[in-house]
Tab-separated table of C-alpha atoms and ligand atoms in Angstrom:
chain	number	residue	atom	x	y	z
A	1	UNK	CA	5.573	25.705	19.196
A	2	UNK	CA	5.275	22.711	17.274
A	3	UNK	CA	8.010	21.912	14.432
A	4	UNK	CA	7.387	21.780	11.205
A	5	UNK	CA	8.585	18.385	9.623
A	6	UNK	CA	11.199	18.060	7.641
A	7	UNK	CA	9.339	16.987	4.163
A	8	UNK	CA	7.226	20.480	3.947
A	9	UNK	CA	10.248	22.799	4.259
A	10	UNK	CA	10.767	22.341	0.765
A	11	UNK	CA	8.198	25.290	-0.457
A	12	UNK	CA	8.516	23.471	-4.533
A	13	UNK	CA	4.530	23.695	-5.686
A	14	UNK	CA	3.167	21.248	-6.980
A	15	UNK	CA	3.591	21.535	-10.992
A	16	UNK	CA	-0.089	21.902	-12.196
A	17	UNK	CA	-0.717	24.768	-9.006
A	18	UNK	CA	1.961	26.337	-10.463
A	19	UNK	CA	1.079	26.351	-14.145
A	20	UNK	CA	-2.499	27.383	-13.064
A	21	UNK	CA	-0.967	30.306	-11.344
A	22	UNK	CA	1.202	31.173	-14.574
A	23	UNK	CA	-1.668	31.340	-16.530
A	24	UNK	CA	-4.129	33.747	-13.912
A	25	UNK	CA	-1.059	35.661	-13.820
A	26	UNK	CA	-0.895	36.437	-17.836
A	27	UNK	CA	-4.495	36.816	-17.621
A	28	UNK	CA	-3.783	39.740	-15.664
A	29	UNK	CA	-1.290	41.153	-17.374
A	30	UNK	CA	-3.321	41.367	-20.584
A	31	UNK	CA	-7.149	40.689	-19.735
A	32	UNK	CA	-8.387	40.592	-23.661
A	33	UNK	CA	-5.787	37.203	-24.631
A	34	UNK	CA	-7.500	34.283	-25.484
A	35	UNK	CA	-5.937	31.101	-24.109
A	36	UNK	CA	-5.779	27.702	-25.291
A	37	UNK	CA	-5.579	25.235	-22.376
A	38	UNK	CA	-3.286	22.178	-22.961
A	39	UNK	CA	-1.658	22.108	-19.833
A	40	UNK	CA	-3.284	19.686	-17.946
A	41	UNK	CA	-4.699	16.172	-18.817
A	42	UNK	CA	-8.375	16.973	-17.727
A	43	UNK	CA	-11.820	16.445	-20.238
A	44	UNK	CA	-13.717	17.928	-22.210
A	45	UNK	CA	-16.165	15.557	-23.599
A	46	UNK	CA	-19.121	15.419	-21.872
A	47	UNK	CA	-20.254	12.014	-19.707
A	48	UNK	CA	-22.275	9.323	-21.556
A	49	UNK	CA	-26.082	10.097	-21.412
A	50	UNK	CA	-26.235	6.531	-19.531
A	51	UNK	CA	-23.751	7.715	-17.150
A	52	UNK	CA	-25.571	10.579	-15.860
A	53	UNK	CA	-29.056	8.802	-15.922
A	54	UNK	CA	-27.495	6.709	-13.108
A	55	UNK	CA	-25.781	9.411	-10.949
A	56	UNK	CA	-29.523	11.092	-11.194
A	57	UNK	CA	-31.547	7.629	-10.259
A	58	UNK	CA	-28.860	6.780	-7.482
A	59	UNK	CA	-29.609	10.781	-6.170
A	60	UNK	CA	-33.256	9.889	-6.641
A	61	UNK	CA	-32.553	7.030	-4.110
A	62	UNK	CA	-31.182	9.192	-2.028
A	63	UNK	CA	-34.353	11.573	-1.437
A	64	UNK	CA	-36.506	8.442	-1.037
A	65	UNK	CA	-36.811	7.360	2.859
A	66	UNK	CA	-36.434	3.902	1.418
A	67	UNK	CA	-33.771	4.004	-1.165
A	68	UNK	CA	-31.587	6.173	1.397
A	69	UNK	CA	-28.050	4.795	1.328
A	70	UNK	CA	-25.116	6.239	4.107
A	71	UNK	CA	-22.125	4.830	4.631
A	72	UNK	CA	-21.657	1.669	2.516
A	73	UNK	CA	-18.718	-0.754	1.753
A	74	UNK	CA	-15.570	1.109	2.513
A	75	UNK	CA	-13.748	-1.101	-0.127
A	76	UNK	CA	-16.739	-0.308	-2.725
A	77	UNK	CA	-19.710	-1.689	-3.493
A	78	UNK	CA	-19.320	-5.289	-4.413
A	79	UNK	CA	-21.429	-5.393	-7.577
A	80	UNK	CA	-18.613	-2.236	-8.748
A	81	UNK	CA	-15.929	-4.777	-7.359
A	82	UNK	CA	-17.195	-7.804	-9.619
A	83	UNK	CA	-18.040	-5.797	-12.424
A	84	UNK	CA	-14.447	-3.853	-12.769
A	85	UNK	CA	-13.072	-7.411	-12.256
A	86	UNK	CA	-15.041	-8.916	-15.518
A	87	UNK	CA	-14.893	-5.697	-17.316
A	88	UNK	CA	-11.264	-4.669	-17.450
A	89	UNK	CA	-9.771	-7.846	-15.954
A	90	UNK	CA	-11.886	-10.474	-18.529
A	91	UNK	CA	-12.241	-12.289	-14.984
A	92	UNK	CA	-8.918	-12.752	-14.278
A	93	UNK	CA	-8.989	-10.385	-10.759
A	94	UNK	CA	-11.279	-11.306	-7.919
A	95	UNK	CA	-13.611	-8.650	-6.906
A	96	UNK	CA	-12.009	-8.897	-3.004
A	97	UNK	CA	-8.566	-7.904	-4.501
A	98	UNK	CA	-10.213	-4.220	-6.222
A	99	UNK	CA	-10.651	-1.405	-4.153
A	100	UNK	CA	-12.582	1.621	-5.261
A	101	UNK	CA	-11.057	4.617	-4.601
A	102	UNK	CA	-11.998	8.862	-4.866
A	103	UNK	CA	-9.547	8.481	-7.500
A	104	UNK	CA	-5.804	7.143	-8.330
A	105	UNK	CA	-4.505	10.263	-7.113
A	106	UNK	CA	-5.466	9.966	-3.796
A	107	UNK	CA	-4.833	6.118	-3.903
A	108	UNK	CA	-1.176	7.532	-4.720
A	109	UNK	CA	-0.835	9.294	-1.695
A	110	UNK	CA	-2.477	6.494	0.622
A	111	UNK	CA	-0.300	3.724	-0.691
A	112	UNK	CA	2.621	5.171	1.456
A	113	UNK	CA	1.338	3.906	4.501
A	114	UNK	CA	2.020	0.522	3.151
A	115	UNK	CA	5.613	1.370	3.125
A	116	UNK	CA	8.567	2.499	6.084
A	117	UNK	CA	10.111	6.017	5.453
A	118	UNK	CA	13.368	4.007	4.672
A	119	UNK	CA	12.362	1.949	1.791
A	120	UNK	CA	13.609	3.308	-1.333
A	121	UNK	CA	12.124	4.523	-4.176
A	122	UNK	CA	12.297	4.561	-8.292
A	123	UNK	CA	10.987	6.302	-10.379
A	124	UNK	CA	10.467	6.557	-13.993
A	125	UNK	CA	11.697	9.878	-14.950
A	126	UNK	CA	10.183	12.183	-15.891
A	127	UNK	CA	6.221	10.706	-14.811
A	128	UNK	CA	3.354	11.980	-13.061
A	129	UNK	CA	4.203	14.144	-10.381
A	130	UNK	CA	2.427	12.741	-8.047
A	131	UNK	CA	4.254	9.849	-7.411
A	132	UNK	CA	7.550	11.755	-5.986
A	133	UNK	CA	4.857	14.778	-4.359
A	134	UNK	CA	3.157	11.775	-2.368
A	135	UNK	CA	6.636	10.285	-1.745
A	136	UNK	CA	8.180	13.360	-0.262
A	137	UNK	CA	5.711	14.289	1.762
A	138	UNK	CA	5.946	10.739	3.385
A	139	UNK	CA	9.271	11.717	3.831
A	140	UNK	CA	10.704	8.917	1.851
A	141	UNK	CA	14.569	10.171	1.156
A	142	UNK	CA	15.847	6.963	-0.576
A	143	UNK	CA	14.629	8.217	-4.029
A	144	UNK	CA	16.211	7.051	-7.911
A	145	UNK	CA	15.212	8.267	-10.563
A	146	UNK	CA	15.310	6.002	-13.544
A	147	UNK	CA	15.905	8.528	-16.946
A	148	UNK	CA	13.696	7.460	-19.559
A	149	UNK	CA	15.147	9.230	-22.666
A	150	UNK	CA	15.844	9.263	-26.953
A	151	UNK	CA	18.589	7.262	-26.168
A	152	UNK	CA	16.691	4.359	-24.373
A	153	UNK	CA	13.595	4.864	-26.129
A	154	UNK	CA	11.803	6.235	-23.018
A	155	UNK	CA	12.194	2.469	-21.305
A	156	UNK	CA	13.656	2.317	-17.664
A	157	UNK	CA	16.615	0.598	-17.066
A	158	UNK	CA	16.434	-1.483	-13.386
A	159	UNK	CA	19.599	-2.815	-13.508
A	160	UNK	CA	21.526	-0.696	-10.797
A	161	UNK	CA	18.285	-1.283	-8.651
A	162	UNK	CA	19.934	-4.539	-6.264
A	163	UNK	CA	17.643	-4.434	-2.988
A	164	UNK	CA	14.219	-4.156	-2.626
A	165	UNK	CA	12.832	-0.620	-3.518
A	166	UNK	CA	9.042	0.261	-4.521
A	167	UNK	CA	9.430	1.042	-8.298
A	168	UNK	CA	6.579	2.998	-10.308
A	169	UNK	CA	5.736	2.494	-13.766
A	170	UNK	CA	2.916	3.917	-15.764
A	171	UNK	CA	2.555	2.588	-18.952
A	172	UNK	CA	1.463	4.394	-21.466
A	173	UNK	CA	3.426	6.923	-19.820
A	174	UNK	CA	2.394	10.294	-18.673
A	175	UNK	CA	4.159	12.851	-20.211
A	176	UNK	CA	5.928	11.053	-22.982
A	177	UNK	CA	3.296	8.729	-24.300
A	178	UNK	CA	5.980	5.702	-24.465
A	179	UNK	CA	4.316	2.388	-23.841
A	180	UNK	CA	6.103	-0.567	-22.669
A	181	UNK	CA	5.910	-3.586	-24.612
A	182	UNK	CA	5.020	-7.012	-22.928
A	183	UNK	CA	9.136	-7.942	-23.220
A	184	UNK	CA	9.892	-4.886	-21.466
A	185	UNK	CA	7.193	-5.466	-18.428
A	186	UNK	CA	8.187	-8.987	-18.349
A	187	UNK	CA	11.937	-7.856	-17.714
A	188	UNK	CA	10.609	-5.628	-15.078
A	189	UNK	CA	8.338	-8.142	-13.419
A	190	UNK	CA	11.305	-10.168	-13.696
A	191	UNK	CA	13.726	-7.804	-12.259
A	192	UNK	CA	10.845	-7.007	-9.228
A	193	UNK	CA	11.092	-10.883	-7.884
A	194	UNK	CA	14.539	-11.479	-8.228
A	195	UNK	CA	15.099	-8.164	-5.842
A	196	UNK	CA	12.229	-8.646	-3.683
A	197	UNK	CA	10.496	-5.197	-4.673
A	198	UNK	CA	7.208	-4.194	-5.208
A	199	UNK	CA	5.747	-2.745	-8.248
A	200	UNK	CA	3.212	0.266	-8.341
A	201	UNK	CA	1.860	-0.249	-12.052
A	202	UNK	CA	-0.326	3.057	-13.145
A	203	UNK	CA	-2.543	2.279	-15.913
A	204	UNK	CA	-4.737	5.819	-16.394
A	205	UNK	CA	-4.366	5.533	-19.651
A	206	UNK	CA	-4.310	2.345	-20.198
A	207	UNK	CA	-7.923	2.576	-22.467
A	208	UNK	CA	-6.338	4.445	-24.625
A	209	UNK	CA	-3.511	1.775	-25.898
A	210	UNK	CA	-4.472	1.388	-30.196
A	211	UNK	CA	-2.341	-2.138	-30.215
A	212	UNK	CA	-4.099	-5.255	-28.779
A	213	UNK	CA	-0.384	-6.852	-28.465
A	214	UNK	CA	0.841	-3.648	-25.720
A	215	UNK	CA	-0.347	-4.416	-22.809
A	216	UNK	CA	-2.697	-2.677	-20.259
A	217	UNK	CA	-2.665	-3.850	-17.034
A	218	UNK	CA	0.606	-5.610	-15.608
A	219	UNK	CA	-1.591	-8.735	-14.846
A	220	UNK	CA	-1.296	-9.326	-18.240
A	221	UNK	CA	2.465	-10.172	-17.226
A	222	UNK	CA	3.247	-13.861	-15.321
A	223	UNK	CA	4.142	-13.233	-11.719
A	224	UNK	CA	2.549	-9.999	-11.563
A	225	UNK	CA	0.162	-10.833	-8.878
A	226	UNK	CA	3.167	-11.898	-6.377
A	227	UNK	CA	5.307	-8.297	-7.078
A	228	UNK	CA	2.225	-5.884	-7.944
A	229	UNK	CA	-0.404	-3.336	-7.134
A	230	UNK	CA	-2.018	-1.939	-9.893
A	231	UNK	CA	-3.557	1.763	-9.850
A	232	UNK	CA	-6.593	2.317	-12.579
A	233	UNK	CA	-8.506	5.006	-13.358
A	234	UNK	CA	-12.458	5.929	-14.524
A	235	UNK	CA	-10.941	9.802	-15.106
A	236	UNK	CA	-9.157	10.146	-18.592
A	237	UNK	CA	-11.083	7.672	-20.651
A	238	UNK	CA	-14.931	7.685	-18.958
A	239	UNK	CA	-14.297	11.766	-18.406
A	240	UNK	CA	-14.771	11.225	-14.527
A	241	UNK	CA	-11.695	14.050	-13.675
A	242	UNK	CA	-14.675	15.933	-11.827
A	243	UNK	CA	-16.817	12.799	-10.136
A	244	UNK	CA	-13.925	11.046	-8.868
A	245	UNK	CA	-13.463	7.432	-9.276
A	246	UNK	CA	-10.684	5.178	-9.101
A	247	UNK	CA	-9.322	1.886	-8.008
A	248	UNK	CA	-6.171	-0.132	-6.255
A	249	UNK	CA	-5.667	-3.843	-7.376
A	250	UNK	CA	-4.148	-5.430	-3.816
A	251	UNK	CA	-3.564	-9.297	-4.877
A	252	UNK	CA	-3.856	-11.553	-1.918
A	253	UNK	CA	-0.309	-13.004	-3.234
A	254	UNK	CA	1.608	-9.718	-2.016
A	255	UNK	CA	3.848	-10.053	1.383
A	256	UNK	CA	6.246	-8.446	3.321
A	257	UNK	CA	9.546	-9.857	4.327
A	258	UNK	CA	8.010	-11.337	7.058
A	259	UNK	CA	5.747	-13.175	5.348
A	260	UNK	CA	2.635	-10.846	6.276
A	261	UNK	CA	0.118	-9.745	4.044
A	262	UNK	CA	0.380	-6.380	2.314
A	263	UNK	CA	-3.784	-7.060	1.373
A	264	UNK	CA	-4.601	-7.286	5.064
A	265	UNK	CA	-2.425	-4.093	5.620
A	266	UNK	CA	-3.978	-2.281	2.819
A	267	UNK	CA	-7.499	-2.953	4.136
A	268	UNK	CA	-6.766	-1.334	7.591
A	269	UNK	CA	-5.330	1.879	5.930
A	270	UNK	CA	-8.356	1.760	4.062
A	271	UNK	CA	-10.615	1.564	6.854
A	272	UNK	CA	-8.564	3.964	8.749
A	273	UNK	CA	-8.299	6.725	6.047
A	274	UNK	CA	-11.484	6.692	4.079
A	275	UNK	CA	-15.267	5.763	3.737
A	276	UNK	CA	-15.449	4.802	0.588
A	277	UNK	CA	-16.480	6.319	-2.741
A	278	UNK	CA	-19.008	8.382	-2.870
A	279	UNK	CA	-22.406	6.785	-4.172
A	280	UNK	CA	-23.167	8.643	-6.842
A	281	UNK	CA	-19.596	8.191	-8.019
A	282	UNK	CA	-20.188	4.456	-7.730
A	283	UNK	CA	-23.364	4.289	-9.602
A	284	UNK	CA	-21.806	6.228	-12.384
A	285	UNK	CA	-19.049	3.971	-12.477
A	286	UNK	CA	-21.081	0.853	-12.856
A	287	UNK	CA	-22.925	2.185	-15.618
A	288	UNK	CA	-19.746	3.341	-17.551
A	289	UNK	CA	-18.737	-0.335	-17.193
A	290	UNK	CA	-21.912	-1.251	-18.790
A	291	UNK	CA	-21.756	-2.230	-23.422
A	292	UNK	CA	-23.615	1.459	-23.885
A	293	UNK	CA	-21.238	3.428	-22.316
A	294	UNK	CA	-18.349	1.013	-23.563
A	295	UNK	CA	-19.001	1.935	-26.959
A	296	UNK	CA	-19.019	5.682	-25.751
A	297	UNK	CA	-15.895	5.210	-24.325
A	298	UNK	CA	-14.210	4.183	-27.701
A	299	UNK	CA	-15.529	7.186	-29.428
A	300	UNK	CA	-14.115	9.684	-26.797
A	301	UNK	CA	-10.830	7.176	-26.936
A	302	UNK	CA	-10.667	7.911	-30.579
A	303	UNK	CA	-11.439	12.016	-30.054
A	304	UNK	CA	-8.962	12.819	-27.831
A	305	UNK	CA	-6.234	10.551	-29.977
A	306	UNK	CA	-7.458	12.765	-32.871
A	307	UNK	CA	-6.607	16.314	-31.117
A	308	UNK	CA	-3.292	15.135	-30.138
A	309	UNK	CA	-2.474	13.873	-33.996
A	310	UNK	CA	-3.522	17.565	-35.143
A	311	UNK	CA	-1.326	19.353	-32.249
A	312	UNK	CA	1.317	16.782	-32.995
A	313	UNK	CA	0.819	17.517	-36.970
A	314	UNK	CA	0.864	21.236	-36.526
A	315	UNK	CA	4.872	21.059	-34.825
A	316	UNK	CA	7.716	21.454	-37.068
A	317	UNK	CA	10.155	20.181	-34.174
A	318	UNK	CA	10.468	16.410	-33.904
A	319	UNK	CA	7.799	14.680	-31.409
A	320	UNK	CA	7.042	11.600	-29.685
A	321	UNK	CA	3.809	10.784	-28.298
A	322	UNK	CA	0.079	10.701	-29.209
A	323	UNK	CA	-0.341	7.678	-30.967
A	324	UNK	CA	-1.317	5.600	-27.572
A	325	UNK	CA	-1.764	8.499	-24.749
A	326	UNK	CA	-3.333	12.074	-25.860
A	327	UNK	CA	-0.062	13.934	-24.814
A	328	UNK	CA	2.856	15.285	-27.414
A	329	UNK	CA	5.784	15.592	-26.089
A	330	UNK	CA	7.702	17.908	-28.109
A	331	UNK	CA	11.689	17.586	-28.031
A	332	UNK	CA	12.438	21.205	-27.816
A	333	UNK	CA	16.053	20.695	-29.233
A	334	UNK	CA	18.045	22.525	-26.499
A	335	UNK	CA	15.664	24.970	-25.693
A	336	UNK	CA	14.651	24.930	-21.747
A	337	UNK	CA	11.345	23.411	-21.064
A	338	UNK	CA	10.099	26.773	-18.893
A	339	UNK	CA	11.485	29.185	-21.463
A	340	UNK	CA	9.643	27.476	-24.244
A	341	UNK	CA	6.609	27.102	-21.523
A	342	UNK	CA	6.847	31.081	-21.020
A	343	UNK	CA	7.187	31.973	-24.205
A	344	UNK	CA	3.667	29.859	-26.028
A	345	UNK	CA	1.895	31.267	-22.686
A	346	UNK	CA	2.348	34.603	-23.859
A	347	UNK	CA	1.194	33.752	-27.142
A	348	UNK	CA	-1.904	32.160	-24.948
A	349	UNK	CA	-1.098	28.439	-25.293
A	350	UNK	CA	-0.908	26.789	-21.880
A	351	UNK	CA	0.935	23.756	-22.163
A	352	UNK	CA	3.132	22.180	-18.931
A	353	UNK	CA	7.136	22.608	-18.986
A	354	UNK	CA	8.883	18.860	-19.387
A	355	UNK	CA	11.277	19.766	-16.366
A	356	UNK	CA	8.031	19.394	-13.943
A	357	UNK	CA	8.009	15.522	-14.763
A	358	UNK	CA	11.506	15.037	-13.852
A	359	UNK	CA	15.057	15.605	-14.104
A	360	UNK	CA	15.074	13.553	-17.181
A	361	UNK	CA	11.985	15.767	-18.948
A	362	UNK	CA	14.214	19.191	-19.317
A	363	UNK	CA	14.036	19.808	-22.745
A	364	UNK	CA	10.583	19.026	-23.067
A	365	UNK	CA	7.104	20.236	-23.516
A	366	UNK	CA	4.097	18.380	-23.335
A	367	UNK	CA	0.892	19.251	-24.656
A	368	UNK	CA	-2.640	17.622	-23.580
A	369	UNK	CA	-5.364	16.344	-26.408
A	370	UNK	CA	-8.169	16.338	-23.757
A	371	UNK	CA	-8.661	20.239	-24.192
A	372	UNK	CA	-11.487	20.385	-26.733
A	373	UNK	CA	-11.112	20.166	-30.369
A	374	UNK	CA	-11.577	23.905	-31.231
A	375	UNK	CA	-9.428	24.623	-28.485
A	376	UNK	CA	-6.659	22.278	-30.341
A	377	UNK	CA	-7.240	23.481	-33.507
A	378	UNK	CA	-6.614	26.831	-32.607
A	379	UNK	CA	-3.459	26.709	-30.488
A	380	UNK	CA	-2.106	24.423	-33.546
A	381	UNK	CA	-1.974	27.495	-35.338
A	382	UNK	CA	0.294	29.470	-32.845
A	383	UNK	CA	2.266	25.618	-32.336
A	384	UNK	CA	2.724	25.881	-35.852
A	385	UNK	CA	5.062	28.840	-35.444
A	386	UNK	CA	7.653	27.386	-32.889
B	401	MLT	C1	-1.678	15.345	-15.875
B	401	MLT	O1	-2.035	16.297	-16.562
B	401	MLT	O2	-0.525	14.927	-15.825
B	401	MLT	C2	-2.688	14.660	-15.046
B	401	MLT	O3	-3.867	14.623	-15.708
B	401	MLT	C3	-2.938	15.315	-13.764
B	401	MLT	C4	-3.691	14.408	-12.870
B	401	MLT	O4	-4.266	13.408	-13.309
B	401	MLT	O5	-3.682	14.654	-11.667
């Protein structure tokens, strides 16, 4: 019989499986409750009209004998490449350095090819889950977490960090809606080249940001390019949770010890693991990009911000969050972060327990403003109460 390895003995579920399962499972117990959804960060608002004209011309391509497409560009198509790199990088990214993905999620989990099971690991704590999931089940072991609290004003401290480790950061953060300010990415950029790491910089929510001086995207940083991938998203702020569409910045600039190119190695994991996004994906994704869908954008940007200012408004206990990222996160003042979970899911308000983000995130509850506004302004009205 084969063995099973080491990194799946550990039967944890992943937190959003598990919250899903919480909630069928009240269902159940009492069939007639209504439930609120603000558990996790998916949309509501429905695609720009532009956006789906193009996924249905690009399908209309695809029943024509000569507008058939198959396999294309496993990196993406270039005119997505060059457009993402004029769009969201005002030219300052080549287009060979962006690689669409099916999302940063699964960009996540392929990224840890680029790295040895021995290389350690820090992470902001608590963050998306994903990061230490994907991590684990590479069966990295060398893993810090780096608590991002009250006391530090949710910022990371790298200081104990002395050899080279592969540190994420995703700014505005996911759960606790804490951006980092361009001193505080400087100091890590900083920190990254003096130790020789690498950064993983997650910018999902990076559209979101109300304050031209935060910044976005860690290019925005000097020295970026030598120390850092960048992660982005077309999910939270172009509503593409369900089509799937993402993207890895690889600079040319990044090496290994050895002097070897971490580009060229992320192109043959590419080419190994995947065949590119999907088409349709791809055409919507170059029309979000386009000024129609832009101004769209800014208006869903702005809706989303809105339902997590009335959630936010509605709590009596003290709250971070919201103003940059649609997520609350509500200090629960001693109170543990599944009891408090437990007890608003009985009342029918999902929301997801701060402990699942980290160590660091007992204590906590965050709420999502991508459920719908009717949705928000109801479960205010039972938040009001805690
Ligand atoms: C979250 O709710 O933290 C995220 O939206 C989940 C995800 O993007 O996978």
């Amino acid at each position: 019989m084969i063995t099973q390895p080491f990194y799946l003995k550990d039967k944890e579920t992943y937190l959003f499986q598990k919250i899903e399962q919480a909630k069928k499972e009240v269902k159940q117990k009492n069939p007639a409750i209504k439930i609120w959804d603000l558990g996790i960060g998916d949309t509501t608002i429905p695609l720009c009209p532009s956006v789906c004209e193009a996924i249905k011309k690009e399908a209309s391509k695809l029943q024509d004998p000569f507008g058939y497409t198959g396999y294309e560009n496993t990196f993406g198509r270039q005119i997505l490449r060059e457009k993402i790199g004029e769009v969201i990088y005002e030219n300052h990214i080549a287009a060979d350095e962006i690689f669409i993905s099916d999302g940063s999620k699964c960009d996540v989990a392929r990224v840890q090819h680029l790295f040895d099971r021995e290389l350690p690991i820090a992470l902001q704590d608590p963050v998306y889950p994903a990061y230490l999931g994907s991590c684990h089940l590479s069966g990295k072991k060398k893993i810090t977490f780096l608590p991002c609290t009250k006391k530090n004003h949710f910022t990371p401290d790298l200081s104990q960090l002395q050899e080279p480790h592969l540190i994420y950061i995703c700014s505005p953060n996911n759960p606790t809606g804490h951006v980092l300010t361009k001193k505080d990415l400087e100091n890590i950029v900083f920190h990254t080249l003096r130790t020789g790491s690498l950064l993983f910089f997650d910018r999902a929510y990076g559209d979101f940001i109300q304050d031209q001086e935060l910044p976005s995207s860690i290019y925005q940083i000097e020295g970026a390019k030598s120390c850092a991938i960048e992660s982005g998203s077309f999910s939270k702020s172009f509503g593409f949770t369900g089509i799937r569409l993402g993207y890895l910045i690889v600079p040319k600039a990044l090496l290994y010890a050895d002097k070897s190119s971490i580009h060229e190695a992320w192109k043959k994991i590419v080419a190994t693991l995947f065949n590119g996004a999907s088409n349709l994906a791809q055409a919507a994704g170059l029309a979000a990009l386009e000024k129609q869908a832009q101004e769209y954008k800014k208006n869903v940007v702005r809706q989303y911000l809105n339902n997590s200012l009335l959630l936010k408004k509605s709590i009596k206990k003290n709250t971070f969050g919201a103003e940059h990222v649609p997520y609350v996160w509500i200090d629960l003042d001693q109170e543990s972060s599944f009891a408090a979970f437990s007890r608003l899911l009985e009342k029918g308000v999902v929301t997801t327990p701060g402990i699942g983000f980290g160590p660091s995130g007992e204590g906590f509850l965050r709420l999502s403003g991508f459920a719908r506004t009717d949705q928000c302004i109801e479960a205010s009205k039972i938040l009001s109460t805690i």
